[in-house]
């Protein structure tokens, strides 16, 4: 998880394809569980377990070399400055120190857009959404995102935990059929890396091109438009979860193949969309903290799977049918997150489209009204 969090910022290097790269990383992380199946198959074929783990460990050298020689030493800025350089192709100064590398670009180029927004905030033209870390975790967008992630993640954990008894009931206790469908489920888990980029492509496709003129209004508008581009992918993810839950609730053994496909698609969309949403909505300086806290909250929420397992094994007699039906209804509630993002962006866009003089007149009028009320009192 730490490796994923530190590498997601690589998406900042790809401009308009940023969300696609972020979801590819998340999809690769999601598909990594297939490694254990490969190790199991090779071990049963006669290969040494020690040799296989030594080979896997040696692959870490590639990441170390890439980190040392290619990646910047500091956080990769977003939006990326035009003169930003990194890696082996960077230039060197006369003193031998590296220039335009490791995230060290000219301050005027790196912070141009950030300074424009800060200046507008100080002048009262633009209201900054998340000036500090506390405002990030106390925002409605963070709360609805945690609810969206936690509930759908719990749905997937519950499905995987009750899969074997559900297949046993549908296969009428046939161990060969249960083994066949279990292997099919394990194989489909590898496909997350192929499905996750589609979510990123959907996000990037909805984003509008950057404004040619770099003004405070254009930069702030672009940020809101990037956030609003997340509404459709978030809604599609919820629709996938509902479809997946409906298929899991239908007691037909052959239909479970479709359930497995929908499950891996939806899971890859969840984690890829969550990472892209955090990276797009909140400041990059707080990405690691916000991402980590949201994942921790969802992990604590996932502890509710154990009461659900107890309910399935006790009163429901190992039949998770009613639990699946319940989660169909609960999954509908996660539409509150894309709806909240849409309302937030619409409100923010209206405030940005107001004439420059409007905020000053209104604020002065409000001050006069307040002063007159104080005088009357």
Short mmCIF file of C-alpha atoms in Angstrom, two decimals:
data_model
loop_
_atom_site.label_atom_id
_atom_site.label_comp_id
_atom_site.label_asym_id
_atom_site.label_seq_id
_atom_site.Cartn_x
_atom_site.Cartn_y
_atom_site.Cartn_z
CA UNK A 1 0.00 0.00 0.00
CA UNK A 2 2.86 2.40 0.83
CA UNK A 3 4.48 1.59 -2.51
CA UNK A 4 1.22 2.41 -4.30
CA UNK A 5 0.77 5.72 -2.46
CA UNK A 6 4.29 6.93 -3.29
CA UNK A 7 4.01 6.03 -6.98
CA UNK A 8 0.57 7.45 -7.74
CA UNK A 9 2.11 10.92 -8.09
CA UNK A 10 3.89 9.66 -11.23
CA UNK A 11 0.57 10.35 -12.95
CA UNK A 12 1.34 14.07 -12.62
CA UNK A 13 3.99 13.65 -15.33
CA UNK A 14 1.42 12.70 -17.98
CA UNK A 15 -0.75 15.81 -18.11
CA UNK A 16 -4.11 15.04 -19.69
CA UNK A 17 -3.60 11.29 -19.15
CA UNK A 18 -3.03 11.71 -15.44
CA UNK A 19 -6.12 9.79 -14.30
CA UNK A 20 -5.40 6.96 -16.72
CA UNK A 21 -1.90 6.45 -15.31
CA UNK A 22 -3.19 6.59 -11.72
CA UNK A 23 -5.82 3.92 -12.44
CA UNK A 24 -3.20 1.73 -14.17
CA UNK A 25 -1.13 1.77 -10.99
CA UNK A 26 -4.21 0.95 -8.91
CA UNK A 27 -5.20 -1.83 -11.31
CA UNK A 28 -1.72 -3.35 -11.14
CA UNK A 29 -1.90 -3.25 -7.35
CA UNK A 30 -5.34 -4.87 -7.50
CA UNK A 31 -4.10 -7.65 -9.81
CA UNK A 32 -1.01 -8.43 -7.75
CA UNK A 33 -2.89 -11.16 -5.86
CA UNK A 34 -2.47 -13.39 -8.93
CA UNK A 35 1.20 -13.80 -7.95
CA UNK A 36 0.22 -16.18 -5.15
CA UNK A 37 -1.76 -18.32 -7.59
CA UNK A 38 1.22 -18.44 -9.95
CA UNK A 39 3.54 -19.40 -7.09
CA UNK A 40 1.11 -22.12 -6.01
CA UNK A 41 0.89 -23.59 -9.52
CA UNK A 42 4.66 -23.50 -10.05
CA UNK A 43 5.28 -25.04 -6.62
CA UNK A 44 2.92 -27.90 -7.44
CA UNK A 45 4.83 -28.30 -10.72
CA UNK A 46 8.05 -28.92 -8.77
CA UNK A 47 9.82 -25.55 -8.60
CA UNK A 48 11.56 -24.56 -5.38
CA UNK A 49 9.63 -22.14 -3.20
CA UNK A 50 12.88 -20.51 -2.04
CA UNK A 51 14.02 -19.96 -5.63
CA UNK A 52 10.75 -18.33 -6.60
CA UNK A 53 10.79 -15.88 -3.69
CA UNK A 54 14.41 -14.98 -4.38
CA UNK A 55 13.44 -14.18 -7.98
CA UNK A 56 10.53 -12.02 -6.82
CA UNK A 57 12.83 -10.19 -4.39
CA UNK A 58 15.39 -9.53 -7.13
CA UNK A 59 12.73 -7.70 -9.15
CA UNK A 60 12.78 -5.01 -6.45
CA UNK A 61 16.12 -3.87 -7.86
CA UNK A 62 14.27 -2.48 -10.87
CA UNK A 63 12.22 -0.22 -8.60
CA UNK A 64 15.32 0.91 -6.72
CA UNK A 65 17.17 1.81 -9.93
CA UNK A 66 14.12 3.61 -11.31
CA UNK A 67 13.71 5.57 -8.08
CA UNK A 68 17.37 6.63 -7.89
CA UNK A 69 17.98 7.49 -11.55
CA UNK A 70 14.60 8.47 -13.01
CA UNK A 71 12.20 9.83 -10.41
CA UNK A 72 12.50 13.27 -8.77
CA UNK A 73 13.61 13.52 -5.17
CA UNK A 74 10.67 15.72 -4.21
CA UNK A 75 6.96 15.68 -4.81
CA UNK A 76 6.04 15.92 -8.49
CA UNK A 77 4.06 19.17 -8.91
CA UNK A 78 0.67 19.36 -10.57
CA UNK A 79 -0.06 21.11 -12.87
CA UNK A 80 3.36 20.31 -14.26
CA UNK A 81 5.49 23.35 -15.27
CA UNK A 82 6.48 23.49 -18.94
CA UNK A 83 10.23 23.52 -18.17
CA UNK A 84 10.03 20.61 -15.75
CA UNK A 85 12.85 18.10 -16.32
CA UNK A 86 13.82 14.95 -14.46
CA UNK A 87 15.82 11.76 -14.90
CA UNK A 88 19.11 11.14 -16.68
CA UNK A 89 18.51 13.77 -19.39
CA UNK A 90 18.65 16.71 -17.00
CA UNK A 91 21.26 19.45 -17.21
CA UNK A 92 24.00 20.23 -14.71
CA UNK A 93 25.10 23.59 -13.48
CA UNK A 94 28.67 24.86 -13.34
CA UNK A 95 28.86 24.05 -9.63
CA UNK A 96 28.00 20.44 -10.32
CA UNK A 97 24.56 20.70 -8.79
CA UNK A 98 21.60 19.37 -10.71
CA UNK A 99 19.19 21.82 -12.27
CA UNK A 100 15.58 21.19 -13.27
CA UNK A 101 15.69 17.74 -11.73
CA UNK A 102 14.35 15.99 -8.69
CA UNK A 103 11.42 18.35 -8.71
CA UNK A 104 13.70 21.38 -8.40
CA UNK A 105 12.55 23.70 -11.14
CA UNK A 106 12.57 27.48 -11.10
CA UNK A 107 10.22 28.74 -8.42
CA UNK A 108 8.53 31.11 -10.84
CA UNK A 109 7.70 28.23 -13.18
CA UNK A 110 6.74 25.66 -10.58
CA UNK A 111 4.54 27.85 -8.41
CA UNK A 112 3.00 30.14 -11.02
CA UNK A 113 -0.48 28.69 -10.82
CA UNK A 114 -0.30 28.19 -7.07
CA UNK A 115 0.76 31.82 -6.59
CA UNK A 116 -2.03 33.05 -8.85
CA UNK A 117 -4.60 31.22 -6.76
CA UNK A 118 -3.06 32.41 -3.48
CA UNK A 119 -3.13 36.00 -4.74
CA UNK A 120 -6.77 35.66 -5.74
CA UNK A 121 -7.63 34.19 -2.36
CA UNK A 122 -5.99 37.10 -0.58
CA UNK A 123 -7.86 39.59 -2.78
CA UNK A 124 -11.16 37.84 -2.11
CA UNK A 125 -11.75 36.93 -5.75
CA UNK A 126 -11.52 33.18 -5.17
CA UNK A 127 -12.37 31.20 -2.07
CA UNK A 128 -9.94 28.35 -1.51
CA UNK A 129 -11.67 25.04 -0.72
CA UNK A 130 -8.93 23.27 1.23
CA UNK A 131 -6.37 25.72 2.67
CA UNK A 132 -5.06 23.16 5.18
CA UNK A 133 -5.17 19.47 6.02
CA UNK A 134 -7.95 19.84 8.56
CA UNK A 135 -10.25 21.39 5.98
CA UNK A 136 -9.61 18.37 3.74
CA UNK A 137 -10.67 15.71 6.25
CA UNK A 138 -13.57 17.82 7.56
CA UNK A 139 -15.08 18.47 4.12
CA UNK A 140 -18.28 16.84 2.88
CA UNK A 141 -16.40 15.52 -0.15
CA UNK A 142 -14.08 13.54 2.11
CA UNK A 143 -16.95 12.12 4.16
CA UNK A 144 -19.01 11.02 1.18
CA UNK A 145 -15.91 9.58 -0.48
CA UNK A 146 -15.17 7.50 2.65
CA UNK A 147 -18.78 6.30 2.72
CA UNK A 148 -18.65 5.47 -1.00
CA UNK A 149 -15.40 3.53 -0.62
CA UNK A 150 -16.21 1.82 2.69
CA UNK A 151 -19.61 0.47 1.74
CA UNK A 152 -18.57 -0.90 -1.64
CA UNK A 153 -15.36 -2.36 -0.22
CA UNK A 154 -17.39 -4.10 2.49
CA UNK A 155 -19.65 -5.46 -0.25
CA UNK A 156 -16.68 -7.06 -2.00
CA UNK A 157 -15.18 -8.48 1.19
CA UNK A 158 -18.50 -10.02 2.10
CA UNK A 159 -18.84 -11.58 -1.35
CA UNK A 160 -15.37 -13.14 -1.21
CA UNK A 161 -15.95 -14.39 2.33
CA UNK A 162 -19.25 -16.10 1.48
CA UNK A 163 -18.25 -17.29 -1.99
CA UNK A 164 -17.37 -20.88 -1.07
CA UNK A 165 -20.58 -21.66 0.89
CA UNK A 166 -22.66 -19.96 -1.82
CA UNK A 167 -21.03 -22.06 -4.55
CA UNK A 168 -21.52 -25.20 -2.44
CA UNK A 169 -25.24 -24.51 -2.21
CA UNK A 170 -25.61 -23.69 -5.92
CA UNK A 171 -23.50 -26.73 -6.94
CA UNK A 172 -25.47 -28.97 -4.56
CA UNK A 173 -22.31 -29.98 -2.76
CA UNK A 174 -20.38 -31.13 -5.86
CA UNK A 175 -16.68 -30.51 -4.96
CA UNK A 176 -15.56 -30.60 -8.60
CA UNK A 177 -17.96 -27.84 -9.60
CA UNK A 178 -17.01 -25.77 -6.56
CA UNK A 179 -13.31 -26.14 -7.41
CA UNK A 180 -13.98 -25.23 -11.04
CA UNK A 181 -15.78 -22.00 -10.17
CA UNK A 182 -13.27 -21.13 -7.44
CA UNK A 183 -10.41 -21.39 -9.97
CA UNK A 184 -12.39 -19.26 -12.42
CA UNK A 185 -12.82 -16.61 -9.72
CA UNK A 186 -9.08 -16.66 -8.94
CA UNK A 187 -8.16 -16.22 -12.61
CA UNK A 188 -10.51 -13.27 -13.10
CA UNK A 189 -8.76 -11.40 -10.27
CA UNK A 190 -5.76 -10.91 -12.56
CA UNK A 191 -7.84 -8.91 -15.03
CA UNK A 192 -8.09 -5.84 -12.80
CA UNK A 193 -5.06 -4.27 -14.50
CA UNK A 194 -6.90 -4.44 -17.85
CA UNK A 195 -10.17 -2.94 -16.60
CA UNK A 196 -8.86 -0.19 -14.31
CA UNK A 197 -7.46 2.04 -17.13
CA UNK A 198 -10.94 2.31 -18.66
CA UNK A 199 -12.00 4.25 -15.60
CA UNK A 200 -9.06 6.62 -16.04
CA UNK A 201 -9.81 7.05 -19.73
CA UNK A 202 -13.39 7.92 -18.85
CA UNK A 203 -12.16 10.58 -16.42
CA UNK A 204 -9.64 12.07 -18.85
CA UNK A 205 -12.18 12.08 -21.68
CA UNK A 206 -14.59 14.21 -19.63
CA UNK A 207 -11.92 16.72 -18.68
CA UNK A 208 -11.83 19.89 -20.73
CA UNK A 209 -8.59 21.12 -22.20
CA UNK A 210 -6.60 23.61 -20.18
CA UNK A 211 -7.24 27.26 -20.86
CA UNK A 212 -4.51 28.89 -22.98
CA UNK A 213 -4.35 31.98 -20.76
CA UNK A 214 -3.04 31.28 -17.28
CA UNK A 215 -5.11 33.57 -15.08
CA UNK A 216 -6.39 33.00 -11.55
CA UNK A 217 -9.92 32.48 -12.86
CA UNK A 218 -8.85 30.04 -15.57
CA UNK A 219 -6.72 27.99 -13.17
CA UNK A 220 -9.50 27.78 -10.58
CA UNK A 221 -12.06 26.95 -13.28
CA UNK A 222 -9.86 24.20 -14.63
CA UNK A 223 -9.56 22.69 -11.18
CA UNK A 224 -13.35 22.64 -10.73
CA UNK A 225 -13.84 21.16 -14.20
CA UNK A 226 -11.38 18.38 -13.35
CA UNK A 227 -13.36 17.63 -10.21
CA UNK A 228 -16.65 17.62 -12.11
CA UNK A 229 -15.19 15.14 -14.61
CA UNK A 230 -15.15 12.62 -11.73
CA UNK A 231 -18.95 12.59 -11.40
CA UNK A 232 -19.62 10.20 -14.30
CA UNK A 233 -16.91 7.64 -13.37
CA UNK A 234 -18.07 7.66 -9.74
CA UNK A 235 -21.67 7.10 -10.83
CA UNK A 236 -20.66 4.32 -13.23
CA UNK A 237 -18.78 2.61 -10.39
CA UNK A 238 -21.91 2.65 -8.23
CA UNK A 239 -23.99 1.25 -11.10
CA UNK A 240 -21.46 -1.56 -11.53
CA UNK A 241 -21.67 -2.40 -7.83
CA UNK A 242 -25.45 -2.59 -8.01
CA UNK A 243 -25.32 -4.84 -11.11
CA UNK A 244 -22.71 -7.04 -9.44
CA UNK A 245 -24.82 -7.34 -6.28
CA UNK A 246 -27.92 -8.22 -8.30
CA UNK A 247 -26.08 -11.00 -10.17
CA UNK A 248 -24.70 -12.35 -6.89
CA UNK A 249 -28.26 -12.44 -5.49
CA UNK A 250 -29.63 -14.61 -8.32
CA UNK A 251 -29.27 -18.33 -7.36
CA UNK A 252 -28.02 -19.55 -10.73
CA UNK A 253 -24.64 -21.28 -10.88
CA UNK A 254 -23.87 -20.40 -14.51
CA UNK A 255 -24.60 -16.73 -13.82
CA UNK A 256 -21.70 -16.58 -11.39
CA UNK A 257 -19.25 -16.29 -14.29
CA UNK A 258 -20.83 -12.92 -15.05
CA UNK A 259 -20.75 -12.10 -11.34
CA UNK A 260 -16.98 -12.75 -11.25
CA UNK A 261 -16.42 -10.45 -14.23
CA UNK A 262 -18.54 -7.65 -12.78
CA UNK A 263 -16.81 -8.07 -9.43
CA UNK A 264 -13.29 -7.60 -10.77
CA UNK A 265 -14.36 -4.69 -13.00
CA UNK A 266 -16.08 -2.94 -10.14
CA UNK A 267 -13.21 -3.52 -7.71
CA UNK A 268 -10.68 -2.08 -10.14
CA UNK A 269 -12.95 0.94 -10.72
CA UNK A 270 -13.34 1.47 -6.97
CA UNK A 271 -9.65 1.67 -6.07
CA UNK A 272 -8.59 3.44 -9.25
CA UNK A 273 -11.41 5.96 -8.97
CA UNK A 274 -10.73 6.54 -5.29
CA UNK A 275 -7.04 7.31 -5.87
CA UNK A 276 -7.82 9.56 -8.84
CA UNK A 277 -10.51 11.41 -6.89
CA UNK A 278 -8.18 12.13 -3.96
CA UNK A 279 -5.42 13.28 -6.33
CA UNK A 280 -7.79 15.55 -8.27
CA UNK A 281 -9.81 17.05 -5.43
CA UNK A 282 -7.34 17.69 -2.64
CA UNK A 283 -3.95 19.47 -2.66
CA UNK A 284 -1.02 17.27 -3.65
CA UNK A 285 0.79 18.19 -0.42
CA UNK A 286 -1.92 16.36 1.54
CA UNK A 287 -2.47 13.45 -0.86
CA UNK A 288 -0.63 10.82 1.19
CA UNK A 289 -2.36 11.79 4.44
CA UNK A 290 -5.85 12.02 2.95
CA UNK A 291 -5.42 8.78 1.00
CA UNK A 292 -4.08 6.93 4.04
CA UNK A 293 -6.81 8.16 6.38
CA UNK A 294 -9.57 7.26 3.92
CA UNK A 295 -8.14 3.75 3.48
CA UNK A 296 -7.85 3.37 7.27
CA UNK A 297 -11.47 4.41 7.76
CA UNK A 298 -12.63 1.96 5.10
CA UNK A 299 -10.55 -0.80 6.74
CA UNK A 300 -12.23 -0.15 10.10
CA UNK A 301 -15.62 -0.11 8.40
CA UNK A 302 -14.78 -3.48 6.82
CA UNK A 303 -14.77 -5.06 10.29
CA UNK A 304 -18.54 -5.18 9.91
CA UNK A 305 -18.02 -8.19 7.66
CA UNK A 306 -17.56 -10.40 10.72
CA UNK A 307 -21.06 -9.78 12.12
CA UNK A 308 -22.33 -10.39 8.60
CA UNK A 309 -20.45 -13.71 8.44
CA UNK A 310 -21.90 -14.70 11.80
CA UNK A 311 -25.37 -13.82 10.53
CA UNK A 312 -24.84 -15.88 7.38
CA UNK A 313 -23.56 -18.94 9.25
CA UNK A 314 -26.15 -18.73 12.02
CA UNK A 315 -29.72 -17.69 11.24
CA UNK A 316 -29.23 -17.84 7.46
CA UNK A 317 -27.69 -21.36 7.50
CA UNK A 318 -24.70 -20.52 5.22
CA UNK A 319 -26.98 -18.98 2.60
CA UNK A 320 -25.94 -15.35 1.91
CA UNK A 321 -28.92 -14.68 -0.37
CA UNK A 322 -30.64 -12.21 1.95
CA UNK A 323 -27.36 -10.46 2.69
CA UNK A 324 -26.78 -10.01 -1.04
CA UNK A 325 -30.26 -8.58 -1.48
CA UNK A 326 -29.67 -6.18 1.41
CA UNK A 327 -26.46 -4.91 -0.14
CA UNK A 328 -28.25 -4.23 -3.41
CA UNK A 329 -30.32 -1.67 -1.52
CA UNK A 330 -27.34 -0.32 0.43
CA UNK A 331 -25.28 0.09 -2.73
CA UNK A 332 -27.86 2.53 -4.07
CA UNK A 333 -27.02 4.86 -1.16
CA UNK A 334 -23.49 5.36 -2.47
CA UNK A 335 -24.94 7.51 -5.27
CA UNK A 336 -24.79 10.26 -2.65
CA UNK A 337 -21.07 10.70 -3.36
CA UNK A 338 -21.23 11.56 -7.10
CA UNK A 339 -24.30 13.67 -6.36
CA UNK A 340 -22.40 15.60 -3.69
CA UNK A 341 -19.45 16.15 -6.04
CA UNK A 342 -21.80 17.44 -8.74
CA UNK A 343 -23.50 19.88 -6.37
CA UNK A 344 -20.18 21.08 -4.99
CA UNK A 345 -18.75 21.75 -8.44
CA UNK A 346 -21.90 23.50 -9.63
CA UNK A 347 -21.86 25.78 -6.60
CA UNK A 348 -18.17 26.48 -7.02
CA UNK A 349 -18.54 27.19 -10.73
CA UNK A 350 -21.32 29.70 -10.10
CA UNK A 351 -19.11 31.60 -7.69
CA UNK A 352 -16.26 31.65 -10.23
CA UNK A 353 -18.48 32.90 -13.06
CA UNK A 354 -19.66 35.94 -11.11
CA UNK A 355 -18.38 39.31 -12.40
CA UNK A 356 -15.22 40.51 -10.61
CA UNK A 357 -17.05 43.49 -9.14
CA UNK A 358 -19.93 41.43 -7.78
CA UNK A 359 -18.16 39.96 -4.75
CA UNK A 360 -16.87 43.40 -3.72
CA UNK A 361 -20.32 45.06 -3.93
CA UNK A 362 -22.01 42.24 -2.08
CA UNK A 363 -19.37 42.08 0.62
CA UNK A 364 -19.64 45.86 1.11
CA UNK A 365 -23.40 45.67 1.28
CA UNK A 366 -23.20 42.91 3.82
CA UNK A 367 -20.81 44.99 5.92
CA UNK A 368 -23.18 47.98 5.78
CA UNK A 369 -26.13 45.80 6.77
CA UNK A 370 -24.19 44.34 9.65
CA UNK A 371 -23.01 47.75 10.82
CA UNK A 372 -26.54 49.19 10.64
CA UNK A 373 -27.90 46.28 12.63
CA UNK A 374 -25.24 46.79 15.29
CA UNK A 375 -26.14 50.49 15.46
CA UNK A 376 -29.85 49.71 15.90
CA UNK A 377 -29.07 47.28 18.66
#
